Coordinates of C-alpha atoms in Angstrom, one line a residue:
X1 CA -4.5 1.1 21.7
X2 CA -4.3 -1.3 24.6
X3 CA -6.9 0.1 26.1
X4 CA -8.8 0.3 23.0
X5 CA -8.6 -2.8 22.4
X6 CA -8.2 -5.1 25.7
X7 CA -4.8 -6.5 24.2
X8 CA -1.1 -6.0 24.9
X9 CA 0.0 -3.9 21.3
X10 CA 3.6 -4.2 20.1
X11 CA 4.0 -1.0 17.9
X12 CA 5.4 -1.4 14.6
X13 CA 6.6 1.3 11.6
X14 CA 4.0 -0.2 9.5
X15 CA 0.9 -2.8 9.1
X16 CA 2.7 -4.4 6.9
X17 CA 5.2 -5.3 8.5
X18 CA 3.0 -6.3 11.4
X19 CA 1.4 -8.9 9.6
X20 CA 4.7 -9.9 8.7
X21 CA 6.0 -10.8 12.3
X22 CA 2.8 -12.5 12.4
X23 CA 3.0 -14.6 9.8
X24 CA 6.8 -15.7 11.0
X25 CA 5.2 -16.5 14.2
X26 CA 2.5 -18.7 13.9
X27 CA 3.0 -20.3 10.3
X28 CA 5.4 -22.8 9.5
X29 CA 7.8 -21.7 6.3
X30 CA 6.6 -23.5 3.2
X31 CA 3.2 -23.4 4.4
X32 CA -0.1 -21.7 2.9
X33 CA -2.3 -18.7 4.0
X34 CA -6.1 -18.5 2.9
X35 CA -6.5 -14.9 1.8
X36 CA -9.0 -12.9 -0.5
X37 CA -7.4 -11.6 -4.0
X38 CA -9.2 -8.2 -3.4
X39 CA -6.5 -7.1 -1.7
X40 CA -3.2 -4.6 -1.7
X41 CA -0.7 -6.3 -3.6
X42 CA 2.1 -5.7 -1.2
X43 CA 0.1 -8.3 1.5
X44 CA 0.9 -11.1 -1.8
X45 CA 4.6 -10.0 -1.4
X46 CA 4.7 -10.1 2.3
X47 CA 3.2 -13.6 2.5
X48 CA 6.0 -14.8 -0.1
X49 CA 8.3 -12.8 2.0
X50 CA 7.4 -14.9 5.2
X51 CA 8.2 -17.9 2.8
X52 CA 4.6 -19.2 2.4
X53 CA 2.2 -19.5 -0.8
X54 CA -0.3 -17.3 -1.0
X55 CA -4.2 -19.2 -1.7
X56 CA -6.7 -17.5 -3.2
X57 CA -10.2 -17.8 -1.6
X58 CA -13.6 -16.7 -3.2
X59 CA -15.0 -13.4 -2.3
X60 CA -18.5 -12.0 -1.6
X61 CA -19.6 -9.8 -4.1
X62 CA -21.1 -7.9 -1.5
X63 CA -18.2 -6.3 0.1
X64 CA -15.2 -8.0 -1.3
X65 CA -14.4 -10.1 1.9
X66 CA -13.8 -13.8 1.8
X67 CA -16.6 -16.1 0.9
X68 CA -16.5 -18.8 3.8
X69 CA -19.3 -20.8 2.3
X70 CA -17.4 -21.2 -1.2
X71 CA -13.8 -22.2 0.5
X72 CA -13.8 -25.7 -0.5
X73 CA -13.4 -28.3 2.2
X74 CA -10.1 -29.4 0.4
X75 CA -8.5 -26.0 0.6
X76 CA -9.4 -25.6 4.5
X77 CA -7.9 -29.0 4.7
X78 CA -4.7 -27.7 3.3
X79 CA -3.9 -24.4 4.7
X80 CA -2.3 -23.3 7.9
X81 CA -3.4 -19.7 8.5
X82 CA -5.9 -17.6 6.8
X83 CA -5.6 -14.0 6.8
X84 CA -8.7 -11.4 6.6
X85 CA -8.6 -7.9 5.1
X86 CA -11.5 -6.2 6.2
X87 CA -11.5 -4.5 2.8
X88 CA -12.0 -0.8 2.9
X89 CA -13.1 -0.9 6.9
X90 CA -16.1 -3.9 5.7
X91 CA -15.5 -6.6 8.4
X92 CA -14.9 -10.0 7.6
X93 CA -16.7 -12.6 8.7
X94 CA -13.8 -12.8 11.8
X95 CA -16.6 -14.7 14.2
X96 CA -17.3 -17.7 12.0
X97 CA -13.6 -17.6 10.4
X98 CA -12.2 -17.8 13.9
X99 CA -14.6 -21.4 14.5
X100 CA -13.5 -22.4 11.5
X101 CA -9.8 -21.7 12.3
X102 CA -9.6 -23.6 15.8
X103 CA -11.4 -26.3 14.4
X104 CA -9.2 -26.7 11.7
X105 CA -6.2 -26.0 14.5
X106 CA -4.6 -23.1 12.6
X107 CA -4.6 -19.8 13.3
X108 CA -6.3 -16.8 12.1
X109 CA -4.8 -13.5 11.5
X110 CA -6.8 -10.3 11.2
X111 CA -5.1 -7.6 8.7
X112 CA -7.2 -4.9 10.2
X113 CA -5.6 -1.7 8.7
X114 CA -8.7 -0.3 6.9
X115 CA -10.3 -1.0 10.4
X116 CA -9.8 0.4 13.5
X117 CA -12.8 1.5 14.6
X118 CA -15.0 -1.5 13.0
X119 CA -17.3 -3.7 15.0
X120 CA -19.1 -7.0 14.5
X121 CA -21.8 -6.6 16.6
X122 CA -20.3 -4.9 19.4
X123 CA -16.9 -6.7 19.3
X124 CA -14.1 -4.6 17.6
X125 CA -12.1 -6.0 14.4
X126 CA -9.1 -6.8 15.6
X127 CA -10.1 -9.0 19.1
X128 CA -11.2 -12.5 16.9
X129 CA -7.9 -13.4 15.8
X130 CA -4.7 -14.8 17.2
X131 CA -3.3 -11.8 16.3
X132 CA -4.6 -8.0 14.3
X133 CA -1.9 -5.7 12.6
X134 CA -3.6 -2.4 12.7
X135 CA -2.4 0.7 10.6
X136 CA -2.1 4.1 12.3
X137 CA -1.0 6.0 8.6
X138 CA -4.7 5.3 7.8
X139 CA -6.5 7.1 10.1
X140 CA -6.3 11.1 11.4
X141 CA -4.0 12.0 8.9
X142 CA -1.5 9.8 10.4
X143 CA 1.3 8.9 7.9
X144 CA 2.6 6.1 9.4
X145 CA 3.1 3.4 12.4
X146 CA 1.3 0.5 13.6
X147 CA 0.5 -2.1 16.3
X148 CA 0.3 -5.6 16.3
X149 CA -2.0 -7.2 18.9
X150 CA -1.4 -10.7 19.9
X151 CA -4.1 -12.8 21.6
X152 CA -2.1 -13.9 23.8
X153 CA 0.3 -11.5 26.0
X154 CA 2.5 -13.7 26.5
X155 CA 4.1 -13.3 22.8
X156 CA 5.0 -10.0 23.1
X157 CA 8.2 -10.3 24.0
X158 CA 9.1 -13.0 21.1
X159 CA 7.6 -10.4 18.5
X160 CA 9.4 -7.1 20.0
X161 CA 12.2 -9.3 19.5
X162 CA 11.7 -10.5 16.1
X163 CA 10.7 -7.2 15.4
X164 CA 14.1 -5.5 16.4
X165 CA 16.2 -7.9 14.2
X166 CA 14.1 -6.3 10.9
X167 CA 14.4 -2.5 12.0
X168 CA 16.4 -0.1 9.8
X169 CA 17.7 2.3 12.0
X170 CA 15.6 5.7 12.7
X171 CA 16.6 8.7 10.2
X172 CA 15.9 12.3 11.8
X173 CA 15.3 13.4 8.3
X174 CA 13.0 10.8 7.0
X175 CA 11.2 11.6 10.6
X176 CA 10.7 15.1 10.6
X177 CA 9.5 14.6 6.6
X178 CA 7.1 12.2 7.7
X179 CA 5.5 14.1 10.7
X180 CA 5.7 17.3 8.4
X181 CA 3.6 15.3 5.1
X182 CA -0.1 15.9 6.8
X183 CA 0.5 19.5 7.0
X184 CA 1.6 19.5 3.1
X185 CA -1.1 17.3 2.0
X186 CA -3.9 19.4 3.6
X187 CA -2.1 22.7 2.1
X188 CA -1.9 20.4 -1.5
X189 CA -5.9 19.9 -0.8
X190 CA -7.1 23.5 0.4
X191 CA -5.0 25.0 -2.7
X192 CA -6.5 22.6 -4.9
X193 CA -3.4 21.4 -6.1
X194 CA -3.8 17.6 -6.5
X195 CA -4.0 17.5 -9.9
X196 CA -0.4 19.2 -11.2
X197 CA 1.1 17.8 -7.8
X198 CA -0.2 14.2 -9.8
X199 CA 1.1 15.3 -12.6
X200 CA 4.2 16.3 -11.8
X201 CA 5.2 13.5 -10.1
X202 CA 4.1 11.1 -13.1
X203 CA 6.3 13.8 -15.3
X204 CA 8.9 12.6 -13.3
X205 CA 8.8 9.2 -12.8
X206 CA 8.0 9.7 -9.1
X207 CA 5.1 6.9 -9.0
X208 CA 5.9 3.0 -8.3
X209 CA 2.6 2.3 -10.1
X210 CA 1.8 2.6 -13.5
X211 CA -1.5 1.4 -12.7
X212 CA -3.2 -0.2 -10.0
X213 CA -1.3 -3.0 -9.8
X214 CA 3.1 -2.7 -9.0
X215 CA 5.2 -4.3 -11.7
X216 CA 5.5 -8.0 -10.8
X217 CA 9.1 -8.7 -12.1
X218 CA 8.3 -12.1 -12.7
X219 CA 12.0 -13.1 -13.8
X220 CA 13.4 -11.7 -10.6
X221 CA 10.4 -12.7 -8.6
X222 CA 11.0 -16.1 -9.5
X223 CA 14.9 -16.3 -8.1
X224 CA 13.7 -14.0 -4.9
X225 CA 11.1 -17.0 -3.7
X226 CA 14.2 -19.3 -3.3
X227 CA 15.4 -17.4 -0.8
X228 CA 12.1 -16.9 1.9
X229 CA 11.8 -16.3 4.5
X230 CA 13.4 -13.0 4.0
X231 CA 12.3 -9.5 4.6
X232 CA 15.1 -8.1 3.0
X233 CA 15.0 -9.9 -0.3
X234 CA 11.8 -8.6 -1.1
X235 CA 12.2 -5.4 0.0
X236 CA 11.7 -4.1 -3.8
X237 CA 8.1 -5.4 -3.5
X238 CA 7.1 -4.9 0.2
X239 CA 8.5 -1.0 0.1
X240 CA 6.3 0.0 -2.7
X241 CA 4.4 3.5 -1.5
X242 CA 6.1 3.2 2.1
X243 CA 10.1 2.9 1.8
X244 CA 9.9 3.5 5.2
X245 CA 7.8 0.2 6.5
X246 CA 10.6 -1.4 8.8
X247 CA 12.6 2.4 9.8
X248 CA 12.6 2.5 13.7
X249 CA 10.5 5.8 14.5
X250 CA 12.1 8.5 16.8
X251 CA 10.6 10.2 19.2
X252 CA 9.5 13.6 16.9
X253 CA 7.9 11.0 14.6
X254 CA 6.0 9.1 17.4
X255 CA 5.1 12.6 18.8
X256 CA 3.4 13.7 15.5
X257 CA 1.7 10.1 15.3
X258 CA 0.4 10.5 19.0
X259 CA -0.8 13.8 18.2
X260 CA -2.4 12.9 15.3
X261 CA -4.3 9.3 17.2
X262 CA -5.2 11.8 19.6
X263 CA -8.1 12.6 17.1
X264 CA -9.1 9.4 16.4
X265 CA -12.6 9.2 17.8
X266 CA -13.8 12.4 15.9
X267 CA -11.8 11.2 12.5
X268 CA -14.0 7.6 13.1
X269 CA -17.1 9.8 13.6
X270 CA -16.9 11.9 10.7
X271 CA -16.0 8.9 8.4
X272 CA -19.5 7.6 9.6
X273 CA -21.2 10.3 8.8
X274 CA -19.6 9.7 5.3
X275 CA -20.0 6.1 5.2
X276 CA -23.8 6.8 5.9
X277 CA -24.3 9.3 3.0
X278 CA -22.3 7.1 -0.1
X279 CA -23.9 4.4 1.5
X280 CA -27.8 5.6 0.6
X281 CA -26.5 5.8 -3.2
X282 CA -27.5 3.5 -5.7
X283 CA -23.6 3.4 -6.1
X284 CA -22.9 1.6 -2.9
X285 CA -21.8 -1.9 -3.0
X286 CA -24.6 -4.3 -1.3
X287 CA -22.4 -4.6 1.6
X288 CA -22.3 -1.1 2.7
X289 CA -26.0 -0.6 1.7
X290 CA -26.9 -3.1 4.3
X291 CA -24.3 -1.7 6.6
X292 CA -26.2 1.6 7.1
X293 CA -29.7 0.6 6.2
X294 CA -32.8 2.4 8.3
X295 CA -32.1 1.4 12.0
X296 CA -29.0 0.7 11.5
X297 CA -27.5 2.3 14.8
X298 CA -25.2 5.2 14.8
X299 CA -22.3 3.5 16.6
X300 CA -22.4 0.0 14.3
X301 CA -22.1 1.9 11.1
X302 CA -18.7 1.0 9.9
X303 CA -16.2 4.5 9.5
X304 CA -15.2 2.9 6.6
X305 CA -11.6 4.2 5.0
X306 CA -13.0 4.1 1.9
X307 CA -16.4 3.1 0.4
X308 CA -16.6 1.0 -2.5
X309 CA -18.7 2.3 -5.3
X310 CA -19.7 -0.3 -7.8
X311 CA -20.1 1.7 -11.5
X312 CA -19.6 0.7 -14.8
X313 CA -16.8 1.7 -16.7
X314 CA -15.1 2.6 -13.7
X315 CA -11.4 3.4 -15.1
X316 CA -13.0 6.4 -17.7
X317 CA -14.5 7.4 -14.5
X318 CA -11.5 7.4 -12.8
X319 CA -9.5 9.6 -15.1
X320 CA -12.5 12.2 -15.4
X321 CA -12.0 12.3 -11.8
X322 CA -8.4 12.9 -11.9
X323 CA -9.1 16.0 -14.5
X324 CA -11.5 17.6 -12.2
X325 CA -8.3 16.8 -9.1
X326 CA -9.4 13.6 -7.5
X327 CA -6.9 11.0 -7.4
X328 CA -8.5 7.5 -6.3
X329 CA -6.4 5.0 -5.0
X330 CA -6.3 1.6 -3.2
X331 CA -8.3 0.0 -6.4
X332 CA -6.9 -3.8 -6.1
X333 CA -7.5 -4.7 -9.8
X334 CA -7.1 -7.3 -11.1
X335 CA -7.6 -9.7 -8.3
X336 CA -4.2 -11.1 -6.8
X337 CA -4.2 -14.5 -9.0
X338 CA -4.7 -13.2 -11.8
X339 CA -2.0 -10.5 -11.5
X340 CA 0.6 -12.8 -9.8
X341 CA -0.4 -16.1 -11.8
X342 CA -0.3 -20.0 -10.8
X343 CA 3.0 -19.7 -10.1
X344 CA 3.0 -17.2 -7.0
X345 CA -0.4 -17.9 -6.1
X346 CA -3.0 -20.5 -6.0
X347 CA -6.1 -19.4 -7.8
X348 CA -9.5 -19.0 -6.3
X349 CA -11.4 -22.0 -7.1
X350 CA -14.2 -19.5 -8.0
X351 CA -12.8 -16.5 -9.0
X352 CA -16.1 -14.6 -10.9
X353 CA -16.9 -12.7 -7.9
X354 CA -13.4 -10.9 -7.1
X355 CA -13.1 -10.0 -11.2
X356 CA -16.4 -8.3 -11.3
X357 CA -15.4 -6.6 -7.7
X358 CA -11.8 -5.6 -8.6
X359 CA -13.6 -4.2 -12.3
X360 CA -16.1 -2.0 -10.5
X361 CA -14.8 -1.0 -7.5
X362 CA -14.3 3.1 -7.2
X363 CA -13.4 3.6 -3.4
X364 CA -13.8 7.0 -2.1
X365 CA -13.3 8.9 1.1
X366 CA -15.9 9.2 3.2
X367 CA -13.9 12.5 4.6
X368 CA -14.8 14.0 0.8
X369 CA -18.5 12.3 0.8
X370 CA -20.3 15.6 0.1
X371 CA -17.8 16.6 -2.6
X372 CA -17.8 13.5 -4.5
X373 CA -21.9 13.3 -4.1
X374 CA -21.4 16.5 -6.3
X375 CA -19.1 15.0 -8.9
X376 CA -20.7 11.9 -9.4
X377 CA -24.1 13.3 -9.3
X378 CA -22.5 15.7 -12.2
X379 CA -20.8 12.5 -13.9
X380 CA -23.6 10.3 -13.3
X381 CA -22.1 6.5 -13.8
X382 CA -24.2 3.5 -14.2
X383 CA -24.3 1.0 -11.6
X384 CA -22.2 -2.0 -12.0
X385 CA -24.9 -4.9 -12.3
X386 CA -24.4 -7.7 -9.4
X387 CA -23.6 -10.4 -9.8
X388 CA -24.9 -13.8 -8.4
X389 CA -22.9 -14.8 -5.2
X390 CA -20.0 -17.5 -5.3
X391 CA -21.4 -21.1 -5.3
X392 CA -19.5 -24.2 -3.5
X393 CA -17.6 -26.0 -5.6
X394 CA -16.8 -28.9 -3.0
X395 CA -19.2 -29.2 -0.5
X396 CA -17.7 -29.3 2.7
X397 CA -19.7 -31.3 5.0
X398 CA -19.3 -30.9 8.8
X399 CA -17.7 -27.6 8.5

């Protein structure tokens, strides 16, 4: 990845808790972080974690991303980081954030785990910020590890440091499951078992999300802020779907994972392929249809992890799927303020766009492009109608 990337990596169990050491590194506790509400709503939990309040910006109803035209001028006044998500593999704005960011003198952080292998222009995600958390459980059937890659190499040492303090120690067990789960889930997929495996694991309680959204805990939540910075004290949050996200990796697990990366250029390439055909649909969100419009070359086509699909009454299209053995995940509905409320967050000033994305959004694999082609052709949704993009609500002059 060092190579890959032209920075010095410090390798992490997780993204998450990547953007963790980053946020303890270059943002003050009791400080804010700009981030978009279409988002995972573990990265809310980590950012209280880190002791700092979460603000909502406006989003493009194009891909999801944050809106940097609608950011008031007051809220760039006020915060002291902003953090991208490149949502679904889409790329941020990262060029014009990171002017913004040094102009303002704070830094920006890049949570880059949908995209490894995304470019603006021909820069890669990942090299605009002061730092990128990257995920490797997202890509080649990878089920875990992560890097996080500092501008600057000098700050390595100060995050492999802070790093080691928050490291459960390794488990050989919880290793040797972890490298063993691709080799199950790709049995669970040729057998076309998803749907009972689903099941089952409802049946018994096995699932940390009722829906798309975790349980907030809003009593608990509430005495659990007093005490941030501190990992541990939201580990109940910040573990959901990964209890392992801070478990030091032994060397059978980093074996698997390097095996795995070692396919990462053909896993990139076929997700482009993908990427291309969903992104021809009338489905596609305007983002990806420009992303892979005629002569659009090969290599700037984003392998997006998942492509968002914009169609009406998306949740009864979601459960049809799940009868016929899809399970769709990563929806991020509702957007972050709304789920976490005024208290844990600071609202989007604008927040029309994000609710209409959050509503409509059905991301899919680009890996299962040609089967879900066939399903949705079969299915035939509607197309979410767009909206009209998010409008400035205080101008911001010289920005």
């Amino acid at each position: 990845m060092r190579e890959r990337f032209g920075r010095e990596c410090v390798y992490v169990p997780s993204c998450r808790l990547g953007v963790y050491l980053a946020l303890r590194r270059w943002c003050p506790p009791g400080g804010s972080v700009l981030m978009s509400p279409v988002n995972d709503d573990v990265m809310l939990f980590v950012v209280l974690a880190a002791g700092l309040r979460p603000v909502m910006a406006p989003v493009s109803p194009r891909d999801g991303n944050i809106d940097i035209r609608a950011v008031p001028a007051s809220t760039w006044r006020s915060v002291d980081a902003v953090l991208t998500t490149n949502l679904y593999g889409m790329p941020d704005d990262a060029a014009e954030l990171r002017t913004r960011c040094d102009r303002m003198g704070i830094p920006l952080l890049e949570d880059a785990a949908h995209a490894i292998g995304t470019t603006l222009g021909d820069r890669p995600i990942g090299t605009f910020g002061t730092a990128a958390a990257f995920s490797l459980g997202k890509h080649a059937g990878a089920t875990g590890g992560g890097f996080l890659a500092p501008e600057d190499p000098g700050d390595r040492k100060a995050l492999e440091h802070l790093r080691d303090e928050l490291l459960t120690p390794r488990q050989l067990h919880q290793d040797l499951a972890n490298a063993l789960r691709p080799i199950a889930r790709a049995a669970v997929q040729r057998l076309h078992l998803v749907r009972p495996v689903w099941e089952t694991m409802r049946a018994l309680g096995l699932l940390e999300r009722e829906h798309f959204r975790m349980e907030l805990h809003e009593r608990l939540l509430r005495v659990t802020k007093g005490h941030s910075p501190d990992l541990g004290a939201f580990d109940r949050w910040v573990r959901v779907d990964l209890h392992g996200y801070r478990r030091d990796h032994g060397r059978v697990l980093q074996r698997a994972l390097r095996r795995r990366m070692s396919g990462l250029d053909a896993d990139l390439s076929r997700r482009r392929e993908g990427t291309r055909l969903l992104g021809g649909t009338v489905w596609a969100a305007a983002g990806v249809q420009g992303a892979v419009a005629e002569g659009i070359e090969e290599r700037h086509v984003p392998p997006l992890f998942r492509v968002p699909l914009m169609v009406r009454d998306r949740d009864t299209l979601v459960a049809r799927l799940e009868r016929r053995g899809v399970v769709t995940g990563y929806v991020y509905d509702p957007p972050l303020d709304d789920f976490a409320g005024p208290e844990f967050a600071e609202p989007s000033p604008a927040p029309e766009a994000a609710r209409w994305f959050a509503a409509h959004a059905l991301p899919v694999d680009p890996l299962q492009a040609r089967r879900m082609m066939r399903l949705l052709q079969r299915e035939d949704p509607q197309p979410a109608e767009p909206v009209s993009g998010s409008t400035v609500r205080d101008p911001a002059p010289g920005l």
